[in-house]
Coordinates of C-alpha atoms and ligand atoms in Angstrom, one line a residue:
M1 CA 3.3 -29.9 -30.0
I2 CA 5.6 -29.9 -27.0
I3 CA 4.8 -27.7 -24.0
L4 CA 6.7 -26.8 -20.9
L5 CA 4.0 -26.2 -18.3
L6 CA 5.2 -24.4 -15.1
G7 CA 2.7 -24.7 -12.3
C8 CA 1.0 -27.8 -13.8
S9 CA -0.5 -28.8 -10.4
G10 CA -2.1 -25.5 -9.6
F11 CA -5.8 -24.6 -10.1
I12 CA -5.4 -23.4 -13.7
G13 CA -2.5 -25.8 -14.5
S14 CA -4.4 -29.0 -13.4
H15 CA -7.5 -28.0 -15.5
L16 CA -5.3 -27.2 -18.5
L17 CA -3.5 -30.5 -18.2
T18 CA -6.8 -32.4 -18.0
R19 CA -7.8 -30.7 -21.3
L20 CA -4.6 -31.1 -23.2
L21 CA -3.9 -34.7 -22.2
K22 CA -7.3 -35.6 -23.7
K23 CA -5.7 -34.9 -27.1
D24 CA -2.9 -37.0 -28.7
N25 CA -1.0 -34.1 -30.2
Y26 CA 0.4 -32.7 -27.0
R27 CA 3.5 -33.7 -25.0
I28 CA 3.8 -31.9 -21.8
F29 CA 6.8 -31.4 -19.6
G30 CA 5.2 -30.3 -16.3
W31 CA 6.8 -28.7 -13.3
D32 CA 5.4 -28.1 -9.8
L33 CA 6.3 -28.2 -6.2
E34 CA 3.8 -30.9 -5.6
S35 CA 1.5 -33.2 -7.5
K36 CA -1.7 -33.5 -5.4
K37 CA -4.1 -32.4 -8.1
I38 CA -2.5 -34.3 -10.9
D39 CA -1.3 -37.6 -9.4
H40 CA -3.7 -39.5 -11.7
F41 CA -1.9 -38.1 -14.8
L42 CA 1.6 -39.3 -13.7
P43 CA 1.5 -42.5 -15.7
S44 CA 0.2 -40.8 -18.9
K45 CA 2.4 -41.4 -21.8
N46 CA 2.5 -37.8 -23.0
F47 CA 3.2 -36.3 -19.6
Y48 CA 6.7 -35.9 -18.0
F49 CA 6.5 -34.5 -14.5
T50 CA 9.3 -32.9 -12.4
Q51 CA 8.5 -32.2 -8.8
A52 CA 10.9 -29.4 -7.9
D53 CA 11.4 -25.7 -7.5
V54 CA 12.4 -24.7 -11.1
L55 CA 14.6 -22.0 -9.7
A56 CA 16.7 -24.2 -7.4
K57 CA 20.2 -24.4 -8.9
D58 CA 20.1 -28.0 -10.2
S59 CA 16.5 -27.8 -11.4
F60 CA 17.2 -24.7 -13.3
E61 CA 20.1 -26.4 -15.1
S62 CA 17.7 -29.3 -16.2
L63 CA 15.1 -26.7 -17.1
K64 CA 17.6 -25.1 -19.4
K65 CA 18.2 -28.4 -21.2
Q66 CA 14.5 -29.2 -21.4
I67 CA 13.5 -25.8 -22.8
T68 CA 15.5 -26.4 -26.0
D69 CA 13.1 -29.3 -26.9
V70 CA 9.8 -27.5 -26.4
D71 CA 7.6 -25.4 -28.7
M72 CA 6.3 -23.1 -26.0
V73 CA 6.5 -22.3 -22.3
I74 CA 3.3 -21.7 -20.3
N75 CA 3.9 -20.1 -17.0
L76 CA 1.1 -20.5 -14.5
A77 CA 3.2 -20.5 -11.3
A78 CA 2.4 -17.6 -8.9
I79 CA 1.4 -16.6 -5.4
C80 CA -2.0 -15.2 -5.9
N81 CA -3.6 -15.1 -2.5
P82 CA -4.6 -11.6 -1.3
A83 CA -4.2 -12.5 2.3
M84 CA -0.4 -12.7 1.6
Y85 CA 0.0 -9.5 -0.3
N86 CA 0.0 -7.3 2.8
T87 CA 1.4 -9.9 5.3
R88 CA 4.2 -11.4 3.2
P89 CA 5.0 -8.7 0.6
L90 CA 8.6 -9.8 0.2
D91 CA 7.7 -13.3 -0.7
V92 CA 5.0 -12.0 -3.0
I93 CA 7.4 -9.6 -4.9
K94 CA 10.1 -12.2 -5.0
S95 CA 8.0 -15.0 -6.3
N96 CA 6.0 -12.9 -8.8
F97 CA 8.9 -10.9 -10.2
L98 CA 12.4 -11.6 -9.0
D99 CA 12.2 -15.3 -9.4
V100 CA 10.1 -15.5 -12.6
H101 CA 12.1 -13.0 -14.6
Q102 CA 14.7 -15.7 -15.1
I103 CA 12.1 -17.8 -16.9
V104 CA 11.4 -14.9 -19.2
D105 CA 15.1 -14.5 -19.9
L106 CA 15.4 -18.1 -20.7
C107 CA 12.5 -17.9 -23.2
A108 CA 14.1 -14.9 -24.8
T109 CA 17.5 -16.6 -25.0
H110 CA 16.1 -19.7 -26.6
G111 CA 13.5 -18.0 -28.8
K112 CA 10.5 -19.8 -27.2
W113 CA 7.0 -18.4 -27.1
L114 CA 6.0 -17.6 -23.6
I115 CA 2.3 -17.7 -22.6
H116 CA 2.2 -16.1 -19.2
A117 CA -0.7 -15.9 -16.7
S118 CA -0.7 -12.4 -15.3
T119 CA -3.6 -11.0 -13.4
S120 CA -6.5 -8.6 -13.8
E121 CA -5.3 -7.1 -10.5
I122 CA -2.7 -5.1 -12.4
Y123 CA -5.5 -2.7 -13.4
G124 CA -5.6 -1.8 -9.7
R125 CA -8.6 0.4 -8.7
T126 CA -10.9 1.9 -11.2
L127 CA -10.6 5.6 -12.1
S128 CA -14.4 5.7 -11.2
S129 CA -13.5 4.9 -7.6
Y130 CA -11.3 8.0 -7.4
Y131 CA -13.8 10.3 -9.1
N132 CA -16.6 8.9 -7.0
D133 CA -18.9 9.0 -10.0
N134 CA -20.8 5.9 -9.1
Y135 CA -19.7 4.2 -12.3
A136 CA -21.7 6.7 -14.4
D137 CA -18.9 6.9 -17.1
K138 CA -18.0 3.5 -18.6
S139 CA -14.7 4.8 -19.8
L140 CA -13.6 5.2 -16.2
Y141 CA -14.1 1.6 -15.2
I142 CA -14.2 -0.8 -18.2
L143 CA -10.8 -2.5 -18.4
K144 CA -9.2 -2.5 -21.8
E145 CA -5.9 -4.3 -22.2
D146 CA -3.9 -1.6 -24.2
Q147 CA -5.7 1.5 -23.0
T148 CA -6.7 1.5 -19.3
P149 CA -4.2 3.1 -16.9
L150 CA -2.9 0.8 -14.2
V151 CA -3.8 2.5 -10.9
M152 CA -2.3 1.4 -7.6
G153 CA -2.5 2.9 -4.1
P154 CA 0.3 4.2 -1.9
I155 CA 3.3 2.2 -0.9
R156 CA 2.1 1.7 2.7
N157 CA -1.0 -0.1 1.3
Q158 CA 0.9 -3.3 0.7
R159 CA -2.0 -5.0 -1.1
W160 CA -0.4 -3.6 -4.2
S161 CA 2.8 -5.6 -3.8
Y162 CA 1.4 -8.3 -5.9
A163 CA -0.2 -6.2 -8.7
C164 CA 3.0 -4.1 -8.8
A165 CA 5.3 -7.2 -9.2
K166 CA 3.0 -8.7 -11.8
Q167 CA 2.9 -5.4 -13.7
L168 CA 6.7 -5.2 -13.7
L169 CA 6.9 -8.7 -15.0
E170 CA 4.5 -7.8 -17.9
R171 CA 6.7 -4.8 -18.6
Y172 CA 9.8 -7.1 -18.5
I173 CA 8.2 -9.5 -21.0
Y174 CA 7.2 -6.7 -23.3
A175 CA 10.7 -5.2 -23.0
H176 CA 12.2 -8.6 -24.1
H177 CA 9.7 -8.6 -27.0
Y178 CA 10.8 -5.1 -28.0
E179 CA 14.5 -5.5 -27.6
N180 CA 15.0 -9.3 -28.3
S181 CA 11.9 -10.3 -30.3
L182 CA 10.6 -12.5 -27.6
D183 CA 7.2 -13.9 -28.7
F184 CA 4.7 -13.7 -25.8
T185 CA 1.0 -13.9 -24.9
I186 CA -0.2 -12.4 -21.6
I187 CA -3.4 -13.6 -20.1
R188 CA -5.2 -11.5 -17.5
P189 CA -7.6 -13.8 -15.6
L190 CA -10.8 -12.4 -14.2
N191 CA -11.7 -14.4 -11.1
F192 CA -11.7 -18.0 -12.5
F193 CA -13.9 -20.2 -10.3
G194 CA -14.3 -24.0 -10.3
P195 CA -13.4 -27.2 -8.5
E196 CA -10.0 -27.4 -6.9
M197 CA -9.5 -23.7 -6.6
D198 CA -7.3 -22.9 -3.6
Y199 CA -8.2 -25.0 -0.5
I200 CA -11.1 -25.1 1.9
P201 CA -9.9 -23.4 5.1
G202 CA -10.2 -25.5 8.3
I203 CA -10.6 -28.7 6.2
E204 CA -7.9 -28.7 3.5
G205 CA -5.5 -26.2 5.0
D206 CA -5.1 -23.2 7.2
G207 CA -5.1 -19.5 6.5
T208 CA -7.2 -17.3 4.2
P209 CA -7.6 -18.3 0.6
R210 CA -9.6 -16.4 -2.0
V211 CA -13.3 -15.6 -1.6
L212 CA -14.8 -18.8 -3.1
A213 CA -12.9 -21.0 -0.8
C214 CA -13.6 -18.7 2.2
F215 CA -17.3 -18.8 1.7
L216 CA -17.3 -22.5 1.0
G217 CA -15.3 -23.1 4.2
A218 CA -17.8 -21.0 6.2
L219 CA -20.7 -23.1 4.9
L220 CA -19.0 -26.5 5.4
N221 CA -17.7 -25.5 8.9
N222 CA -20.9 -23.9 10.0
E223 CA -19.2 -20.5 10.6
P224 CA -20.4 -17.1 9.4
M225 CA -19.5 -15.9 5.9
Y226 CA -17.6 -12.6 6.3
L227 CA -18.2 -9.7 4.0
V228 CA -15.0 -7.7 3.9
D229 CA -15.8 -3.9 4.2
G230 CA -19.5 -4.7 3.6
G231 CA -19.0 -6.9 0.5
R232 CA -19.4 -4.0 -1.9
A233 CA -16.5 -5.0 -4.1
R234 CA -17.6 -6.3 -7.5
R235 CA -16.1 -9.1 -9.5
T236 CA -16.9 -10.8 -12.8
I237 CA -16.8 -14.6 -12.2
T238 CA -15.4 -16.8 -15.0
S239 CA -15.9 -20.6 -15.2
I240 CA -12.5 -22.4 -15.2
H241 CA -13.9 -24.4 -18.2
D242 CA -14.5 -21.2 -20.3
A243 CA -11.1 -20.0 -19.2
I244 CA -9.4 -23.2 -20.4
D245 CA -11.3 -23.0 -23.7
A246 CA -9.6 -19.6 -24.2
I247 CA -6.2 -20.8 -23.2
E248 CA -6.5 -23.8 -25.6
K249 CA -7.4 -21.4 -28.4
I250 CA -4.5 -19.2 -27.6
I251 CA -2.2 -22.2 -27.9
E252 CA -3.8 -23.4 -31.1
R253 CA -3.8 -20.0 -32.9
P254 CA -0.3 -18.6 -32.7
G255 CA -0.9 -16.6 -35.9
V256 CA -3.2 -14.3 -34.0
S257 CA -2.5 -14.8 -30.4
K258 CA 1.3 -14.1 -30.3
N259 CA 2.3 -10.8 -28.9
K260 CA -1.1 -10.0 -27.5
I261 CA -2.5 -9.3 -24.0
Y262 CA -5.9 -10.8 -23.3
N263 CA -8.5 -10.2 -20.6
I264 CA -10.2 -13.6 -20.0
G265 CA -13.4 -13.0 -18.2
N266 CA -17.2 -13.2 -18.3
V267 CA -18.9 -9.8 -18.3
N268 CA -22.3 -11.5 -17.8
N269 CA -21.3 -12.8 -14.3
E270 CA -20.8 -9.6 -12.3
V271 CA -21.7 -9.8 -8.6
S272 CA -20.9 -7.9 -5.5
M273 CA -19.3 -10.0 -2.8
K274 CA -22.6 -9.6 -0.8
E275 CA -24.6 -11.0 -3.8
L276 CA -22.0 -13.8 -4.1
A277 CA -22.4 -14.9 -0.5
E278 CA -26.2 -14.8 -0.8
K279 CA -26.1 -16.9 -4.0
M280 CA -23.7 -19.4 -2.5
R281 CA -25.8 -20.0 0.6
S282 CA -29.0 -20.5 -1.3
I283 CA -27.3 -22.9 -3.8
F284 CA -25.7 -24.8 -0.9
A285 CA -29.1 -25.1 0.8
K286 CA -30.6 -26.5 -2.3
L287 CA -27.9 -29.0 -3.0
Y288 CA -27.5 -30.1 0.6
D289 CA -31.3 -30.2 0.8
N290 CA -31.3 -28.2 4.1
A291 CA -33.4 -25.0 4.1
D292 CA -31.6 -23.8 7.3
Y293 CA -28.7 -22.7 5.1
L294 CA -31.0 -20.1 3.5
N295 CA -30.4 -18.1 6.7
H296 CA -26.7 -19.0 7.1
P297 CA -25.1 -16.1 8.9
I298 CA -23.4 -13.4 6.7
E299 CA -21.6 -10.8 8.7
E300 CA -19.6 -7.7 7.8
M301 CA -16.0 -7.4 8.9
D302 CA -13.5 -4.5 8.6
S303 CA -10.7 -5.3 6.1
K304 CA -8.1 -4.3 8.8
I305 CA -9.4 -7.1 11.0
F306 CA -9.9 -9.6 8.2
Y307 CA -6.6 -9.1 6.3
G308 CA -4.6 -6.8 8.6
E309 CA -3.0 -3.4 7.9
G310 CA -2.2 -2.4 4.4
Y311 CA -5.1 -4.1 2.6
E312 CA -6.9 -2.0 -0.1
D313 CA -9.4 -3.5 -2.5
C314 CA -9.9 -3.4 -6.2
D315 CA -13.4 -2.0 -6.3
R316 CA -14.7 -3.4 -9.6
R317 CA -13.3 -5.5 -12.4
M318 CA -15.4 -5.2 -15.5
P319 CA -13.2 -6.3 -18.5
D320 CA -13.5 -5.5 -22.2
I321 CA -13.1 -9.0 -23.7
S322 CA -13.6 -8.1 -27.3
L323 CA -10.0 -8.8 -28.3
A324 CA -10.2 -12.4 -27.0
M325 CA -13.6 -12.9 -28.5
N326 CA -12.5 -11.6 -32.0
D327 CA -9.1 -13.2 -32.2
L328 CA -9.9 -16.5 -30.7
D329 CA -13.5 -17.0 -31.8
W330 CA -14.2 -17.6 -28.2
S331 CA -16.9 -16.4 -25.8
P332 CA -17.5 -17.4 -22.2
K333 CA -20.8 -19.4 -21.9
I334 CA -21.2 -20.6 -18.3
L335 CA -23.4 -18.4 -16.1
I336 CA -22.6 -17.7 -12.5
N337 CA -25.3 -19.9 -10.9
D338 CA -24.1 -22.9 -12.9
I339 CA -20.4 -22.2 -12.0
L340 CA -21.4 -22.1 -8.3
E341 CA -23.6 -25.1 -8.5
E342 CA -20.9 -27.2 -10.1
T343 CA -18.3 -26.1 -7.6
I344 CA -20.4 -26.5 -4.5
R345 CA -21.6 -29.9 -5.6
Y346 CA -18.0 -30.9 -6.2
Y347 CA -16.9 -30.0 -2.7
L348 CA -20.0 -31.5 -1.0
K349 CA -19.2 -34.8 -2.7
K350 CA -15.5 -34.5 -2.0
H351 CA -16.2 -34.0 1.7
N352 CA -18.9 -36.8 1.8
K353 CA -21.8 -34.5 2.3
L354 CA -23.7 -35.7 -0.7
Ligands
LIG1 C1 -7.4 -12.3 -6.5 C2 -6.0 -12.2 -7.0 O1 -5.3 -11.1 -6.3 C3 -5.9 -12.0 -8.4 O2 -4.6 -12.0 -8.9 C4 -6.6 -13.0 -9.1 O3 -6.6 -12.7 -10.5 C5 -8.0 -13.0 -8.6 O4 -8.0 -13.3 -7.2 C6 -8.8 -14.1 -9.3 O5 -9.2 -15.1 -8.7 O6 -8.8 -14.0 -10.6 P1 -9.4 -10.9 -5.6 O7 -10.6 -10.9 -6.6 O8 -9.4 -9.6 -4.8 O9 -8.1 -11.1 -6.4 O10 -9.5 -12.1 -4.6 P2 -10.5 -12.7 -3.5 O11 -9.7 -13.0 -2.4 O12 -11.2 -13.8 -4.2 O13 -11.4 -11.5 -3.1 C7 -12.5 -11.0 -3.8 C8 -13.3 -10.1 -2.9 O14 -13.9 -10.8 -1.9 C9 -12.5 -9.0 -2.2 O15 -13.3 -7.8 -2.2 C10 -12.3 -9.5 -0.8 O16 -12.2 -8.5 0.1 C11 -13.7 -10.2 -0.6 N1 -13.7 -11.3 0.4 C12 -12.8 -12.3 0.4 C13 -14.8 -11.3 1.3 O17 -15.7 -10.5 1.3 N2 -14.8 -12.4 2.2 C14 -13.9 -13.3 2.3 O18 -14.1 -14.3 3.1 C15 -12.8 -13.3 1.4

């Protein structure tokens, strides 16, 4: 099987590559802007890497040639950092819709199956949050791929620039399916966590990554962990390994997985951000063998200060994953404490603290 993998050095891409290259039946043409997370794979006989922006004129021409040889295209390239949604909305819209729609066109022209990583963020806020019913009615917050309305806030709340661009791309893919018989599979990830997610702020880069890296950075740099708007938002955390199991099964079962949209998440791992911060500091204290971290400072911060104007939060993301479970014979297995323990241990080792 020959795969064109766009974004092969990102968080999901590097884990997927690790899995697929263990098997002999995959040949991967990988593209990314850099190769930091996958340098060790560059000599592999089944891996052909191009370091370039696929949409630059020359690159796009060679992509067009390469695509004729592959069985499928997996697109994992995206800007998915909430701190940018309200501060760099043009880049976010451009990279998540205007740029990528050309890849979708290419797949349609050449009749290639497109497996595309979208986002659970396209559900927006739950209906429960507008009704203020304290999540009494499950039908107002459980997220079902083909039934739940996609609810986004007003235009001035630029947080939704990302969700809106990703939603439009899903609609674009589906329109190509409808009008041009494009085969597609859309994945909606629910907070995949694991080693090499984002970067540790203050150590591996600057700025504000997603919550796992923010909290880890706070622990490693001895700074407070900040709970945005009280840390009430709830997320279901999914191990990257469970997520890769699901993606591998999607690849291996085209008979059922083509032309479907899948939530990939773990409903057993729901936490508020406050609970997440508390869990992370206690696991950090245990692994680092330093009880002081049990009292590591956790402080609340207004989202306007943390992210700036125009930030609005998804209140809760509880997916219905029955479609993925039934079609793919898959179920997520790794519980939140184990996910956090693996990830924290990885970073403690990486930064010579263990
Ligand atoms: C992000 C992306 O927008 C999604 O596309 C992506 O699917 C998702 O991550 C994911 O990882 O699957 P979100 O869950 O809002 O969505 O991203 P985070 O930045 O990890 O934020 C989670 C929650 O933690 C938010 O409520 C945020 O306000 C809060 N947070 C973040 C804190 O309380 N403290 C921090 O230091 C950082």
